[in-house]
Amino acid sequence: MDRTLKALSLILSYPSRELQEAMPEIGGVIAADPRIAADTRAALRRLTDGFAKADLYDLQESYVMLFDRSRTLSLNLFEHVHGESRDRGGAMVSLIETYREGGFEPATSELPDHLPVLLEFLSTRPFAEVQETLADAAHILDALAARLGRRDSGYAAAFASLLQLSGTRADAEAVADMLAQPDDDPTDLAALDAVWEETEVTFGPDPNAGCPQVRDMLAAMDKPTPKPLNRSA
């Protein structure tokens, strides 16, 4: 198992008391990985040290405000690829099949495209496959890092480290397209309700669905992100 990918999966997971207690060890794993730049490792160490000492309720509230109430910071990767189109359902089914073919059964209620779930899976895969998958998602990771940096969030370092592990540079035009979308205001609950009100995404069997590699499905991330549907009509 790639312990760094597992550590990053945990860092990006919803805070719990057990996770908080494990942060010193998680920080140590990151600090010892020379694949990540020294300044990024230092930033991650500050994040894990602060996580270990902070009030748990404050950590949970901050996490929800960032990742659950801000669509532009969603950790569900297909949200940035397919938006609310029904293609997302078929992609999700294929991703689940890929997990199972790799002997991985996520023990979580999160969607299979949730970044911490994907990272846990990738922690069991050959590093060449890891790099290809992260490279295909590079512009999403870069845009999320930039948005978190704007908010002075320590989580930005986690995305910077994933970019470094990918061994590639994100496509500047694709990143710019993503950053051109206005950031959500997580305190505007009425607007958020309108944004998140959506038609059901179907995850039933698709007779045409194959079982491609994760990197092949995420290759679609190099395409422009679809505009959100207008649900006010």
XYZ file of N, CA and C in Angstrom, residues 28-198:
513
model
N 3.446 12.326 9.991
C 4.760 11.713 9.878
C 4.951 10.979 8.567
N 3.901 10.310 8.093
C 3.965 9.614 6.803
C 4.239 10.611 5.678
N 3.496 11.717 5.676
C 3.673 12.738 4.637
C 5.068 13.345 4.698
N 5.525 13.648 5.908
C 6.820 14.316 6.083
C 7.978 13.479 5.564
N 7.791 12.156 5.519
C 8.885 11.267 5.132
C 8.899 10.937 3.647
N 7.980 11.514 2.869
C 7.868 11.150 1.449
C 8.604 12.173 0.579
N 9.742 11.802 -0.008
C 10.519 12.750 -0.815
C 9.891 13.050 -2.169
N 8.820 12.337 -2.536
C 8.149 12.630 -3.808
C 7.406 13.960 -3.755
N 7.156 14.442 -2.538
C 6.443 15.703 -2.340
C 7.464 16.780 -1.988
N 7.314 17.958 -2.569
C 8.255 19.064 -2.342
C 8.308 19.433 -0.863
N 9.461 19.888 -0.423
C 9.680 20.167 0.994
C 8.710 21.208 1.531
N 8.440 22.277 0.743
C 7.532 23.306 1.240
C 6.101 22.786 1.354
N 5.710 21.888 0.447
C 4.370 21.303 0.520
C 4.268 20.362 1.710
N 5.330 19.585 1.956
C 5.334 18.707 3.137
C 5.214 19.527 4.415
N 5.916 20.663 4.441
C 5.848 21.513 5.631
C 4.434 22.065 5.823
N 3.791 22.463 4.726
C 2.422 22.971 4.818
C 1.460 21.890 5.278
N 1.666 20.671 4.796
C 0.819 19.557 5.231
C 1.052 19.226 6.699
N 2.295 19.373 7.139
C 2.582 19.108 8.552
C 1.886 20.135 9.438
N 1.862 21.387 8.989
C 1.124 22.408 9.744
C -0.366 22.084 9.784
N -0.879 21.570 8.647
C -2.291 21.197 8.604
C -2.592 20.061 9.578
N -1.785 19.015 9.564
C -2.048 17.869 10.439
C -1.819 18.229 11.905
N -0.814 19.056 12.197
C -0.587 19.476 13.585
C -1.762 20.299 14.090
N -2.252 21.218 13.253
C -3.397 22.022 13.651
C -4.652 21.184 13.805
N -4.818 20.214 12.926
C -5.965 19.308 12.984
C -5.983 18.556 14.313
N -4.816 18.099 14.738
C -4.729 17.302 15.964
C -5.092 18.112 17.203
N -4.880 19.433 17.160
C -5.081 20.275 18.347
C -6.408 21.020 18.348
N -7.077 21.086 17.213
C -8.270 21.918 17.082
C -9.490 21.281 17.740
N -10.497 22.104 17.965
C -11.772 21.606 18.462
C -12.447 20.796 17.353
N -12.911 19.603 17.652
C -13.469 18.721 16.637
C -14.684 19.340 15.962
N -15.548 19.981 16.735
C -16.731 20.595 16.151
C -16.335 21.668 15.126
N -15.322 22.461 15.452
C -14.861 23.496 14.530
C -14.314 22.871 13.246
N -13.590 21.761 13.383
C -13.052 21.074 12.214
C -14.179 20.567 11.317
N -15.189 19.983 11.926
C -16.304 19.440 11.155
C -17.092 20.543 10.468
N -17.309 21.640 11.179
C -18.041 22.754 10.593
C -17.274 23.337 9.412
N -15.970 23.502 9.566
C -15.147 24.042 8.486
C -15.168 23.116 7.275
N -15.088 21.815 7.508
C -15.086 20.831 6.422
C -16.390 20.912 5.630
N -17.516 20.971 6.352
C -18.824 21.035 5.696
C -18.956 22.311 4.880
N -18.517 23.431 5.454
C -18.618 24.713 4.752
C -17.778 24.705 3.471
N -16.637 24.040 3.508
C -15.776 24.007 2.339
C -16.279 23.030 1.281
N -16.426 21.777 1.666
C -16.596 20.721 0.680
C -18.039 20.276 0.443
N -18.906 20.484 1.430
C -20.292 20.063 1.251
C -21.202 21.197 0.797
N -20.879 22.425 1.191
C -21.726 23.552 0.836
C -21.168 24.396 -0.295
N -20.057 23.983 -0.856
C -19.458 24.716 -1.971
C -19.304 23.757 -3.140
N -20.177 23.899 -4.106
C -20.149 22.995 -5.244
C -18.828 23.090 -6.004
N -18.256 24.265 -6.081
C -16.999 24.431 -6.802
C -15.816 23.816 -6.057
N -16.044 23.372 -4.825
C -15.009 22.672 -4.058
C -15.392 21.214 -3.798
N -16.378 20.720 -4.509
C -16.859 19.361 -4.274
C -15.727 18.346 -4.405
N -15.701 17.388 -3.487
C -14.733 16.300 -3.550
C -15.246 15.143 -4.406
N -16.462 15.259 -4.922
C -17.001 14.257 -5.849
C -16.552 14.650 -7.262
N -15.563 13.932 -7.785
C -14.883 14.371 -9.006
C -15.797 14.441 -10.217
N -16.742 13.523 -10.338
C -17.611 13.548 -11.508
C -18.534 14.760 -11.509
N -18.677 15.413 -10.361
C -19.438 16.662 -10.299
C -18.794 17.701 -11.214
N -17.469 17.681 -11.283
C -16.740 18.644 -12.102
C -16.647 18.206 -13.564
N -17.001 16.944 -13.826
C -16.912 16.403 -15.174
C -18.264 16.402 -15.867
N -19.246 15.816 -15.195
C -20.555 15.607 -15.810
C -21.636 16.545 -15.280
N -21.367 17.293 -14.220
C -22.408 18.135 -13.650
C -23.604 17.283 -13.249
N -24.792 17.672 -13.671
C -26.001 16.926 -13.342
C -26.505 16.074 -14.507
N -25.693 15.880 -15.530
C -26.132 15.060 -16.651
C -26.221 13.603 -16.216
N -27.025 12.841 -16.935
C -27.204 11.431 -16.598
C -25.977 10.592 -16.943
N -25.041 11.167 -17.672
C -23.782 10.459 -17.926
C -23.055 10.148 -16.621
N -23.321 10.959 -15.625
C -22.646 10.755 -14.345
C -23.020 9.399 -13.734
N -24.283 8.981 -13.917
C -24.699 7.695 -13.374
C -23.953 6.537 -13.997
N -23.835 6.548 -15.331
C -23.110 5.478 -15.999
C -21.641 5.462 -15.616
N -21.043 6.656 -15.488
C -19.640 6.731 -15.083
C -19.453 6.179 -13.677
N -20.438 6.427 -12.803
C -20.351 5.937 -11.436
C -20.407 4.409 -11.383
N -21.303 3.833 -12.180
C -21.411 2.376 -12.237
C -20.104 1.767 -12.724
N -19.525 2.355 -13.759
C -18.260 1.839 -14.284
C -17.139 1.934 -13.253
N -17.145 3.020 -12.485
C -16.118 3.186 -11.459
C -16.268 2.132 -10.370
N -17.501 1.854 -9.968
C -17.740 0.801 -8.971
C -17.237 -0.535 -9.485
N -17.499 -0.830 -10.763
C -17.035 -2.096 -11.346
C -15.509 -2.165 -11.360
N -14.869 -1.023 -11.645
C -13.406 -0.987 -11.638
C -12.874 -1.278 -10.240
N -13.493 -0.681 -9.231
C -13.093 -0.950 -7.849
C -13.188 -2.450 -7.547
N -14.310 -3.032 -7.900
C -14.534 -4.446 -7.570
C -13.581 -5.354 -8.324
N -13.299 -5.001 -9.577
C -12.347 -5.809 -10.338
C -10.963 -5.741 -9.708
N -10.664 -4.623 -9.061
C -9.387 -4.481 -8.373
C -9.406 -5.027 -6.952
N -10.513 -5.695 -6.572
C -10.617 -6.285 -5.233
C -10.862 -5.265 -4.151
N -11.437 -4.127 -4.525
C -11.652 -3.032 -3.570
C -13.141 -2.797 -3.409
N -13.620 -2.847 -2.175
C -15.019 -2.598 -1.857
C -15.059 -1.460 -0.843
N -15.407 -0.241 -1.274
C -15.389 0.899 -0.350
C -16.308 0.681 0.846
N -15.776 0.867 2.043
C -16.560 0.736 3.276
C -16.996 2.119 3.728
N -17.848 2.753 2.924
C -18.257 4.113 3.212
C -19.592 4.385 2.550
N -20.279 5.393 3.059
C -21.535 5.814 2.443
C -21.314 6.873 1.369
N -20.064 7.296 1.178
C -19.762 8.310 0.176
C -19.915 7.724 -1.228
N -20.128 8.597 -2.211
C -20.197 8.161 -3.595
C -18.827 7.651 -4.043
N -18.798 6.747 -5.015
C -17.517 6.155 -5.426
C -16.543 7.148 -6.045
N -17.049 8.292 -6.551
C -16.134 9.280 -7.129
C -15.639 10.280 -6.099
N -15.964 10.055 -4.828
C -15.474 10.921 -3.745
C -13.958 10.777 -3.680
N -13.236 11.886 -3.715
C -11.782 11.846 -3.833
C -11.106 10.986 -2.762
N -11.475 11.076 -1.474
C -10.831 10.198 -0.499
C -11.022 8.710 -0.807
N -12.189 8.339 -1.374
C -12.433 6.941 -1.749
C -11.507 6.547 -2.903
N -11.417 7.405 -3.922
C -10.530 7.127 -5.049
C -9.083 6.997 -4.593
N -8.656 7.876 -3.688
C -7.266 7.819 -3.211
C -6.993 6.542 -2.433
N -7.979 6.080 -1.680
C -7.786 4.819 -0.949
C -7.617 3.664 -1.931
N -8.414 3.686 -2.999
C -8.262 2.666 -4.038
C -6.893 2.770 -4.694
N -6.503 3.972 -5.066
C -5.219 4.155 -5.749
C -4.044 3.763 -4.866
N -4.219 3.833 -3.554
C -3.128 3.451 -2.649
C -2.783 1.967 -2.769
N -3.660 1.192 -3.417
C -3.432 -0.247 -3.597
C -2.958 -0.577 -5.012
N -2.815 0.443 -5.868
C -2.501 0.208 -7.273
C -1.040 0.536 -7.582
N -0.515 0.021 -8.690
C 0.859 0.368 -9.101
C 0.994 1.876 -9.293
N 2.164 2.416 -8.970
C 2.323 3.865 -8.993
C 2.168 4.439 -10.394
N 2.515 3.694 -11.434
C 2.325 4.187 -12.802
C 0.841 4.451 -13.064
N -0.009 3.578 -12.585
C -1.458 3.769 -12.737
C -1.931 4.957 -11.911
N -1.366 5.108 -10.713
C -1.692 6.252 -9.858
C -1.385 7.550 -10.589
N -0.194 7.638 -11.166
C 0.209 8.868 -11.838
C -0.684 9.181 -13.037
N -1.039 8.166 -13.801
C -1.906 8.398 -14.960
C -3.272 8.915 -14.523
N -3.805 8.338 -13.452
C -5.117 8.761 -12.965
C -5.065 10.192 -12.450
N -4.076 10.495 -11.621
C -3.951 11.853 -11.091
C -3.666 12.864 -12.195
N -2.905 12.464 -13.202
C -2.612 13.370 -14.313
C -3.886 13.725 -15.069
N -4.774 12.753 -15.248
C -6.031 13.015 -15.950
C -6.917 13.981 -15.163
N -6.758 14.003 -13.859
C -7.551 14.902 -13.011
C -6.785 16.154 -12.627
N -5.630 16.390 -13.244
C -4.726 17.439 -12.772
C -5.365 18.820 -12.765
N -6.145 19.156 -13.791
C -6.704 20.513 -13.831
C -7.760 20.712 -12.755
N -8.452 19.645 -12.375
C -9.416 19.740 -11.273
C -8.673 19.927 -9.959
N -7.628 19.143 -9.758
C -6.836 19.265 -8.529
C -6.218 20.653 -8.418
N -5.722 21.174 -9.546
C -5.094 22.497 -9.555
C -6.123 23.581 -9.230
N -7.307 23.489 -9.825
C -8.344 24.493 -9.575
C -8.813 24.445 -8.121
N -8.958 23.251 -7.565
C -9.366 23.137 -6.165
C -8.294 23.709 -5.242
N -7.029 23.447 -5.571
C -5.936 24.008 -4.770
C -5.980 25.531 -4.800
N -6.233 26.103 -5.984
C -6.288 27.562 -6.110
C -7.455 28.138 -5.323
N -8.614 27.502 -5.409
C -9.784 28.007 -4.685
C -9.572 27.923 -3.170
N -8.973 26.838 -2.715
C -8.698 26.703 -1.283
C -7.646 27.706 -0.843
N -6.674 27.982 -1.720
C -5.674 28.988 -1.408
C -6.289 30.363 -1.242
N -7.288 30.679 -2.072
C -7.989 31.952 -1.936
C -8.641 32.089 -0.564
N -9.039 30.968 -0.001
C -9.715 30.977 1.299
C -8.736 30.756 2.446
N -7.440 30.763 2.130
C -6.396 30.539 3.145
C -6.617 29.225 3.881
N -7.057 28.213 3.166
C -7.295 26.902 3.766
C -6.052 26.033 3.660
N -5.697 25.388 4.768
C -4.559 24.480 4.761
C -4.770 23.269 3.881
N -6.033 22.972 3.530
C -6.317 21.832 2.667
C -5.706 22.015 1.277
N -5.381 23.245 0.902
C -4.784 23.485 -0.422
C -3.517 22.655 -0.608
N -2.769 22.438 0.467
C -1.517 21.680 0.372
C -1.760 20.226 -0.010
N -2.908 19.677 0.376
C -3.216 18.288 0.014
C -3.357 18.155 -1.497
N -3.989 19.141 -2.123
C -4.162 19.099 -3.574
C -2.852 19.400 -4.289
N -2.042 20.274 -3.716
C -0.725 20.534 -4.290
C 0.122 19.267 -4.286
N 0.031 18.499 -3.215
C 0.818 17.266 -3.132
C 0.342 16.237 -4.156
N -0.969 16.166 -4.399
C -1.482 15.236 -5.406
C -0.999 15.618 -6.797
N -0.942 16.910 -7.068
C -0.406 17.360 -8.353
C 1.056 16.954 -8.501
N 1.819 17.099 -7.441
C 3.224 16.706 -7.496
C 3.379 15.201 -7.705
N 2.524 14.421 -7.074
C 2.576 12.972 -7.254
C 2.197 12.567 -8.672
N 1.380 13.396 -9.322
C 0.975 13.078 -10.695
C 2.137 13.184 -11.678
N 3.144 13.972 -11.326
C 4.300 14.135 -12.197
C 4.016 14.924 -13.450
N 2.946 15.738 -13.441
C 2.602 16.509 -14.627
C 2.112 17.896 -14.238
N 2.008 18.769 -15.221
C 1.427 20.095 -15.014
C 0.001 20.094 -15.551
N -0.876 20.766 -14.837
C -2.258 20.853 -15.284
C -2.364 21.739 -16.520
N -3.317 21.440 -17.379
C -3.581 22.259 -18.554
C -4.072 23.628 -18.107
N -3.318 24.662 -18.448
C -3.616 26.012 -17.955
C -4.984 26.508 -18.420
N -5.347 26.196 -19.653
C -6.642 26.656 -20.178
C -7.799 25.986 -19.443
N -7.660 24.682 -19.176
C -8.718 23.961 -18.466
C -8.865 24.485 -17.039
N -7.735 24.786 -16.406
C -7.785 25.343 -15.051
C -8.469 26.704 -15.069
N -8.107 27.530 -16.039
C -8.703 28.861 -16.140
C -10.207 28.784 -16.352
N -10.648 27.812 -17.165
C -12.091 27.639 -17.391
C -12.815 27.309 -16.086
N -12.194 26.456 -15.284
C -12.819 26.102 -14.013
C -12.834 27.283 -13.055
N -11.734 28.011 -12.997
C -11.645 29.134 -12.066
C -12.505 30.315 -12.491
N -12.939 30.313 -13.761
C -13.825 31.377 -14.231
C -15.229 31.239 -13.649
N -15.561 30.056 -13.161
C -16.863 29.860 -12.531
C -16.850 30.547 -11.164
N -17.887 31.303 -10.842
C -17.911 31.990 -9.544
C -17.974 31.006 -8.386
N -17.249 31.316 -7.320
C -17.280 30.474 -6.124
C -18.636 30.580 -5.441
N -19.087 29.470 -4.875
C -20.321 29.479 -4.095
C -20.116 30.230 -2.788
N -21.200 30.822 -2.287
C -21.196 31.411 -0.954
C -21.848 30.405 -0.007
N -21.069 29.698 0.827
C -21.631 28.649 1.676
C -22.581 29.161 2.743
N -22.640 30.479 2.944
C -23.566 31.025 3.949
C -24.917 31.397 3.345
N -25.019 31.380 2.015
C -26.281 31.708 1.347
C -27.071 30.412 1.161
N -27.820 30.027 2.191
C -28.485 28.732 2.183
C -29.565 28.637 1.113
N -30.277 29.725 0.855
C -31.330 29.697 -0.159
C -30.741 29.426 -1.542
N -29.637 30.107 -1.846
C -28.989 29.894 -3.141
C -28.440 28.484 -3.255
N -27.894 27.966 -2.158
C -27.348 26.614 -2.177
C -28.437 25.577 -2.390
N -29.598 25.784 -1.754
C -30.709 24.856 -1.953
C -31.109 24.813 -3.416
N -31.121 25.977 -4.061
C -31.494 26.036 -5.476
C -30.461 25.333 -6.345
N -29.185 25.521 -6.011
C -28.113 24.910 -6.799
C -28.119 23.395 -6.675
N -28.347 22.898 -5.444
C -28.234 21.464 -5.206
C -29.523 20.702 -5.508
N -30.610 21.426 -5.788
C -31.849 20.743 -6.143
C -31.663 20.148 -7.526
N -31.755 18.837 -7.630
C -31.404 18.203 -8.891
C -32.265 16.994 -9.151
